[in-house]
Amino acid sequence: LAFLVVLIILAIGAPWFSPYNPNVSDYNQILSAPSASHWLGTDQYGRDIFSRLLYGARVSLLVAFSSTLVAGAVGCTLGLLSGYIGGYLDNVLSRIFDVIIGFPSILVALILLAALQPGIRNIIIAIGFAFTAPAFRVTRTVVQATSEQAHVEAAHAAGGSHVRVMIRHILPSARAPMLVVVAAQLGGAVILESSLSYLGLGVPPPTSSWGGMLSETSLNYALTAPWLVLVPVLAIVALVFAFNRIADMLRDAWDTTLDTAGRR
């Protein structure tokens, strides 16, 4: 959590913390090793890697939070309606999301980006749509179980409207699992965005992104200038690890179905 907070501060303050313009090349410093003037070295175009790393963090964090927000909003809302209403709507939505979850997330995102064209807004939409199925399934399952409980039936008997019952009596029970599954997708969103950028379908250059820093051109210099690969890889690993640990923390704190004694 501390690492994530520091990274967010550095990303927001990138214009002040970056010693160089991330898109300006210095052809006298091509492939320079880490030094006092360039803390993490320079790339094959003479651009400062530390500066590009900070600006790339903006893209990774923005895509991670925005895409999981889209996935959570769409998947949890449809899961709530599907689990509560049931019937034909539940059958249709369940079949649709069964198809979506049957494909790898990167394939779903690639198909959408092929239709929408690369760009940060379309990347958020594509990744968000690719991650809606887990949020839908978890929410639907919890809502179906909660709908059969006595307090929900009592709310119906007291004349509560469907909207009031969903918001006041069902949603609070489903809130914790919904937040846990959405938080667990943050790390996957970082990896998926990096993969798309590596394939050339991410943020268009010269905008810096961690996946773009791992392009095929950079890999050609992996042996002669290993910092080109190690810096973005370690950044991606650290961010994904931080997101996964936070998701585990939320699960342990909120998931009452876990066996506390067994977990110890």
One Martini backbone bead per residue (centre of mass of N, CA, C, O) as a GRO file, in nm:
protein
  264
    1LEU     BB    1   0.058   0.063  -0.020
    2ALA     BB    2   0.300   0.251  -0.005
    3PHE     BB    3   0.391   0.213  -0.295
    4LEU     BB    4   0.128   0.314  -0.427
    5VAL     BB    5   0.130   0.599  -0.310
    6VAL     BB    6   0.403   0.686  -0.426
    7LEU     BB    7   0.331   0.636  -0.724
    8ILE     BB    8   0.097   0.835  -0.741
    9ILE     BB    9   0.263   1.085  -0.670
   10LEU     BB   10   0.466   1.059  -0.906
   11ALA     BB   11   0.257   1.063  -1.136
   12ILE     BB   12   0.126   1.337  -1.074
   13GLY     BB   13   0.437   1.470  -1.041
   14ALA     BB   14   0.601   1.429  -1.310
   15PRO     BB   15   0.671   1.726  -1.407
   16TRP     BB   16   0.855   1.764  -1.134
   17PHE     BB   17   1.026   1.482  -1.111
   18SER     BB   18   1.127   1.511  -1.392
   19PRO     BB   19   1.438   1.580  -1.545
   20TYR     BB   20   1.289   1.511  -1.822
   21ASN     BB   21   1.174   1.482  -2.125
   22PRO     BB   22   1.026   1.187  -2.240
   23ASN     BB   23   1.030   1.283  -2.574
   24VAL     BB   24   1.330   1.368  -2.567
   25SER     BB   25   1.618   1.358  -2.758
   26ASP     BB   26   1.966   1.239  -2.698
   27TYR     BB   27   2.220   1.160  -2.923
   28ASN     BB   28   2.459   1.165  -2.692
   29GLN     BB   29   2.271   0.935  -2.500
   30ILE     BB   30   2.276   0.660  -2.621
   31LEU     BB   31   2.263   0.399  -2.419
   32SER     BB   32   2.294   0.490  -2.131
   33ALA     BB   33   2.395   0.431  -1.839
   34PRO     BB   34   2.359   0.448  -1.529
   35SER     BB   35   2.357   0.775  -1.366
   36ALA     BB   36   2.361   1.090  -1.240
   37SER     BB   37   2.199   1.204  -1.497
   38HIS     BB   38   2.087   0.892  -1.544
   39TRP     BB   39   1.951   0.681  -1.327
   40LEU     BB   40   1.823   0.461  -1.569
   41GLY     BB   41   1.903   0.575  -1.821
   42THR     BB   42   1.883   0.512  -2.172
   43ASP     BB   43   1.767   0.480  -2.478
   44GLN     BB   44   1.779   0.437  -2.829
   45TYR     BB   45   1.693   0.771  -2.831
   46GLY     BB   46   1.790   0.928  -2.558
   47ARG     BB   47   1.585   0.871  -2.336
   48ASP     BB   48   1.467   0.905  -2.025
   49ILE     BB   49   1.365   0.649  -1.819
   50PHE     BB   50   1.261   0.781  -1.561
   51SER     BB   51   1.061   0.971  -1.701
   52ARG     BB   52   0.903   0.747  -1.852
   53LEU     BB   53   0.815   0.595  -1.598
   54LEU     BB   54   0.637   0.815  -1.473
   55TYR     BB   55   0.447   0.853  -1.719
   56GLY     BB   56   0.369   0.550  -1.738
   57ALA     BB   57   0.220   0.537  -1.465
   58ARG     BB   58  -0.024   0.695  -1.554
   59VAL     BB   59  -0.134   0.488  -1.750
   60SER     BB   60  -0.153   0.238  -1.567
   61LEU     BB   61  -0.337   0.365  -1.348
   62LEU     BB   62  -0.566   0.467  -1.523
   63VAL     BB   63  -0.641   0.196  -1.653
   64ALA     BB   64  -0.684   0.028  -1.400
   65PHE     BB   65  -0.907   0.200  -1.259
   66SER     BB   66  -1.103   0.248  -1.499
   67SER     BB   67  -1.153  -0.046  -1.597
   68THR     BB   68  -1.254  -0.157  -1.321
   69LEU     BB   69  -1.488   0.040  -1.302
   70VAL     BB   70  -1.632  -0.057  -1.553
   71ALA     BB   71  -1.654  -0.356  -1.476
   72GLY     BB   72  -1.806  -0.309  -1.209
   73ALA     BB   73  -2.050  -0.148  -1.310
   74VAL     BB   74  -2.149  -0.353  -1.521
   75GLY     BB   75  -2.126  -0.635  -1.383
   76CYS     BB   76  -2.276  -0.568  -1.112
   77THR     BB   77  -2.541  -0.463  -1.229
   78LEU     BB   78  -2.614  -0.716  -1.396
   79GLY     BB   79  -2.591  -0.915  -1.158
   80LEU     BB   80  -2.815  -0.791  -0.987
   81LEU     BB   81  -3.046  -0.823  -1.194
   82SER     BB   82  -3.015  -1.124  -1.256
   83GLY     BB   83  -3.041  -1.237  -0.958
   84TYR     BB   84  -3.321  -1.098  -0.894
   85ILE     BB   85  -3.504  -1.158  -1.147
   86GLY     BB   86  -3.435  -1.362  -1.352
   87GLY     BB   87  -3.504  -1.579  -1.584
   88TYR     BB   88  -3.458  -1.464  -1.894
   89LEU     BB   89  -3.241  -1.258  -1.818
   90ASP     BB   90  -3.050  -1.460  -1.681
   91ASN     BB   91  -3.005  -1.648  -1.923
   92VAL     BB   92  -2.886  -1.443  -2.121
   93LEU     BB   93  -2.654  -1.322  -1.950
   94SER     BB   94  -2.513  -1.588  -1.882
   95ARG     BB   95  -2.443  -1.670  -2.174
   96ILE     BB   96  -2.277  -1.423  -2.249
   97PHE     BB   97  -2.061  -1.451  -2.012
   98ASP     BB   98  -1.970  -1.736  -2.086
   99VAL     BB   99  -1.842  -1.653  -2.352
  100ILE     BB  100  -1.644  -1.437  -2.250
  101ILE     BB  101  -1.494  -1.627  -2.033
  102GLY     BB  102  -1.392  -1.836  -2.265
  103PHE     BB  103  -1.198  -1.606  -2.323
  104PRO     BB  104  -0.934  -1.438  -2.341
  105SER     BB  105  -0.881  -1.119  -2.249
  106ILE     BB  106  -0.690  -1.034  -2.485
  107LEU     BB  107  -0.884  -1.117  -2.713
  108VAL     BB  108  -1.117  -0.930  -2.645
  109ALA     BB  109  -0.950  -0.668  -2.661
  110LEU     BB  110  -0.853  -0.701  -2.954
  111ILE     BB  111  -1.130  -0.697  -3.089
  112LEU     BB  112  -1.215  -0.416  -2.990
  113LEU     BB  113  -0.965  -0.254  -3.098
  114ALA     BB  114  -1.015  -0.323  -3.398
  115ALA     BB  115  -1.286  -0.145  -3.390
  116LEU     BB  116  -1.181   0.128  -3.218
  117GLN     BB  117  -0.899   0.178  -3.183
  118PRO     BB  118  -0.638   0.311  -3.062
  119GLY     BB  119  -0.650   0.422  -2.718
  120ILE     BB  120  -0.712   0.506  -2.400
  121ARG     BB  121  -1.020   0.488  -2.405
  122ASN     BB  122  -1.039   0.211  -2.558
  123ILE     BB  123  -0.873   0.051  -2.355
  124ILE     BB  124  -1.065   0.081  -2.118
  125ILE     BB  125  -1.308  -0.051  -2.256
  126ALA     BB  126  -1.179  -0.324  -2.331
  127ILE     BB  127  -1.086  -0.411  -2.046
  128GLY     BB  128  -1.355  -0.377  -1.903
  129PHE     BB  129  -1.510  -0.586  -2.076
  130ALA     BB  130  -1.317  -0.831  -2.020
  131PHE     BB  131  -1.390  -0.793  -1.682
  132THR     BB  132  -1.708  -0.844  -1.635
  133ALA     BB  133  -1.763  -1.146  -1.574
  134PRO     BB  134  -1.665  -1.183  -1.278
  135ALA     BB  135  -1.852  -0.967  -1.157
  136PHE     BB  136  -2.114  -1.096  -1.245
  137ARG     BB  137  -2.093  -1.378  -1.110
  138VAL     BB  138  -2.055  -1.292  -0.817
  139THR     BB  139  -2.305  -1.114  -0.787
  140ARG     BB  140  -2.520  -1.319  -0.871
  141THR     BB  141  -2.465  -1.530  -0.649
  142VAL     BB  142  -2.514  -1.347  -0.402
  143VAL     BB  143  -2.800  -1.250  -0.476
  144GLN     BB  144  -2.939  -1.526  -0.482
  145ALA     BB  145  -2.879  -1.592  -0.182
  146THR     BB  146  -3.003  -1.332  -0.053
  147SER     BB  147  -3.304  -1.349  -0.168
  148GLU     BB  148  -3.369  -1.605   0.042
  149GLN     BB  149  -3.381  -1.440   0.281
  150ALA     BB  150  -3.574  -1.326   0.538
  151HIS     BB  151  -3.535  -1.011   0.515
  152VAL     BB  152  -3.626  -0.995   0.218
  153GLU     BB  153  -3.909  -1.116   0.250
  154ALA     BB  154  -4.001  -0.902   0.457
  155ALA     BB  155  -3.973  -0.659   0.266
  156HIS     BB  156  -4.187  -0.754   0.068
  157ALA     BB  157  -4.422  -0.785   0.277
  158ALA     BB  158  -4.398  -0.462   0.352
  159GLY     BB  159  -4.387  -0.321   0.046
  160GLY     BB  160  -4.131  -0.318  -0.099
  161SER     BB  161  -3.956  -0.227  -0.347
  162HIS     BB  162  -3.732  -0.343  -0.566
  163VAL     BB  163  -3.528  -0.115  -0.537
  164ARG     BB  164  -3.518  -0.108  -0.226
  165VAL     BB  165  -3.434  -0.401  -0.181
  166MET     BB  166  -3.168  -0.393  -0.339
  167ILE     BB  167  -3.034  -0.146  -0.186
  168ARG     BB  168  -3.104  -0.217   0.134
  169HIS     BB  169  -3.075  -0.564   0.135
  170ILE     BB  170  -2.868  -0.671  -0.095
  171LEU     BB  171  -2.618  -0.491  -0.156
  172PRO     BB  172  -2.469  -0.506   0.123
  173SER     BB  173  -2.403  -0.820   0.089
  174ALA     BB  174  -2.246  -0.772  -0.204
  175ARG     BB  175  -2.018  -0.561  -0.165
  176ALA     BB  176  -1.764  -0.715  -0.078
  177PRO     BB  177  -1.730  -0.915  -0.321
  178MET     BB  178  -1.723  -0.692  -0.533
  179LEU     BB  179  -1.466  -0.542  -0.433
  180VAL     BB  180  -1.273  -0.783  -0.445
  181VAL     BB  181  -1.297  -0.854  -0.752
  182VAL     BB  182  -1.211  -0.574  -0.852
  183ALA     BB  183  -0.933  -0.557  -0.709
  184ALA     BB  184  -0.819  -0.822  -0.850
  185GLN     BB  185  -0.812  -0.667  -1.148
  186LEU     BB  186  -0.581  -0.460  -1.144
  187GLY     BB  187  -0.337  -0.636  -1.223
  188GLY     BB  188  -0.458  -0.739  -1.492
  189ALA     BB  189  -0.476  -0.457  -1.625
  190VAL     BB  190  -0.173  -0.400  -1.635
  191ILE     BB  191  -0.094  -0.645  -1.808
  192LEU     BB  192  -0.285  -0.589  -2.048
  193GLU     BB  193  -0.179  -0.310  -2.122
  194SER     BB  194   0.115  -0.399  -2.169
  195SER     BB  195   0.051  -0.602  -2.393
  196LEU     BB  196  -0.080  -0.403  -2.592
  197SER     BB  197   0.164  -0.212  -2.612
  198TYR     BB  198   0.364  -0.425  -2.716
  199LEU     BB  199   0.171  -0.478  -2.981
  200GLY     BB  200   0.072  -0.168  -3.065
  201LEU     BB  201  -0.237  -0.117  -2.900
  202GLY     BB  202  -0.187   0.122  -2.739
  203VAL     BB  203  -0.039   0.388  -2.672
  204PRO     BB  204   0.057   0.622  -2.865
  205PRO     BB  205   0.317   0.744  -2.995
  206PRO     BB  206   0.532   0.896  -2.756
  207THR     BB  207   0.382   0.786  -2.534
  208SER     BB  208   0.426   0.667  -2.224
  209SER     BB  209   0.475   0.311  -2.153
  210TRP     BB  210   0.552   0.013  -2.020
  211GLY     BB  211   0.490  -0.160  -2.269
  212GLY     BB  212   0.638   0.024  -2.477
  213MET     BB  213   0.924  -0.020  -2.341
  214LEU     BB  214   0.876  -0.343  -2.440
  215SER     BB  215   0.957  -0.348  -2.712
  216GLU     BB  216   1.116  -0.494  -2.969
  217THR     BB  217   1.345  -0.285  -2.979
  218SER     BB  218   1.436  -0.319  -2.684
  219LEU     BB  219   1.496  -0.629  -2.695
  220ASN     BB  220   1.748  -0.597  -2.888
  221TYR     BB  221   1.905  -0.461  -2.615
  222ALA     BB  222   1.914  -0.663  -2.366
  223LEU     BB  223   2.230  -0.730  -2.360
  224THR     BB  224   2.357  -0.430  -2.384
  225ALA     BB  225   2.073  -0.295  -2.236
  226PRO     BB  226   1.906  -0.413  -1.969
  227TRP     BB  227   1.746  -0.156  -1.858
  228LEU     BB  228   1.520  -0.153  -2.074
  229VAL     BB  229   1.379  -0.412  -1.936
  230LEU     BB  230   1.401  -0.411  -1.620
  231VAL     BB  231   1.247  -0.156  -1.541
  232PRO     BB  232   0.954  -0.220  -1.648
  233VAL     BB  233   0.930  -0.501  -1.524
  234LEU     BB  234   0.961  -0.421  -1.223
  235ALA     BB  235   0.725  -0.224  -1.222
  236ILE     BB  236   0.502  -0.424  -1.295
  237VAL     BB  237   0.548  -0.627  -1.068
  238ALA     BB  238   0.511  -0.431  -0.829
  239LEU     BB  239   0.220  -0.338  -0.898
  240VAL     BB  240   0.083  -0.614  -0.906
  241PHE     BB  241   0.161  -0.699  -0.621
  242ALA     BB  242   0.017  -0.469  -0.476
  243PHE     BB  243  -0.269  -0.529  -0.577
  244ASN     BB  244  -0.282  -0.825  -0.473
  245ARG     BB  245  -0.240  -0.762  -0.172
  246ILE     BB  246  -0.487  -0.580  -0.140
  247ALA     BB  247  -0.693  -0.794  -0.223
  248ASP     BB  248  -0.621  -0.990   0.008
  249MET     BB  249  -0.691  -0.796   0.235
  250LEU     BB  250  -0.991  -0.759   0.161
  251ARG     BB  251  -1.070  -1.054   0.175
  252ASP     BB  252  -0.990  -1.107   0.474
  253ALA     BB  253  -1.181  -0.874   0.587
  254TRP     BB  254  -1.472  -0.948   0.416
  255ASP     BB  255  -1.468  -1.260   0.387
  256THR     BB  256  -1.694  -1.464   0.567
  257THR     BB  257  -1.644  -1.758   0.420
  258LEU     BB  258  -1.393  -1.786   0.557
  259ASP     BB  259  -1.170  -1.975   0.741
  260THR     BB  260  -1.015  -1.848   1.002
  261ALA     BB  261  -0.862  -2.090   1.120
  262GLY     BB  262  -0.742  -2.193   0.851
  263ARG     BB  263  -0.591  -1.926   0.780
  264ARG     BB  264  -0.398  -1.950   1.032
   0.00000   0.00000   0.00000
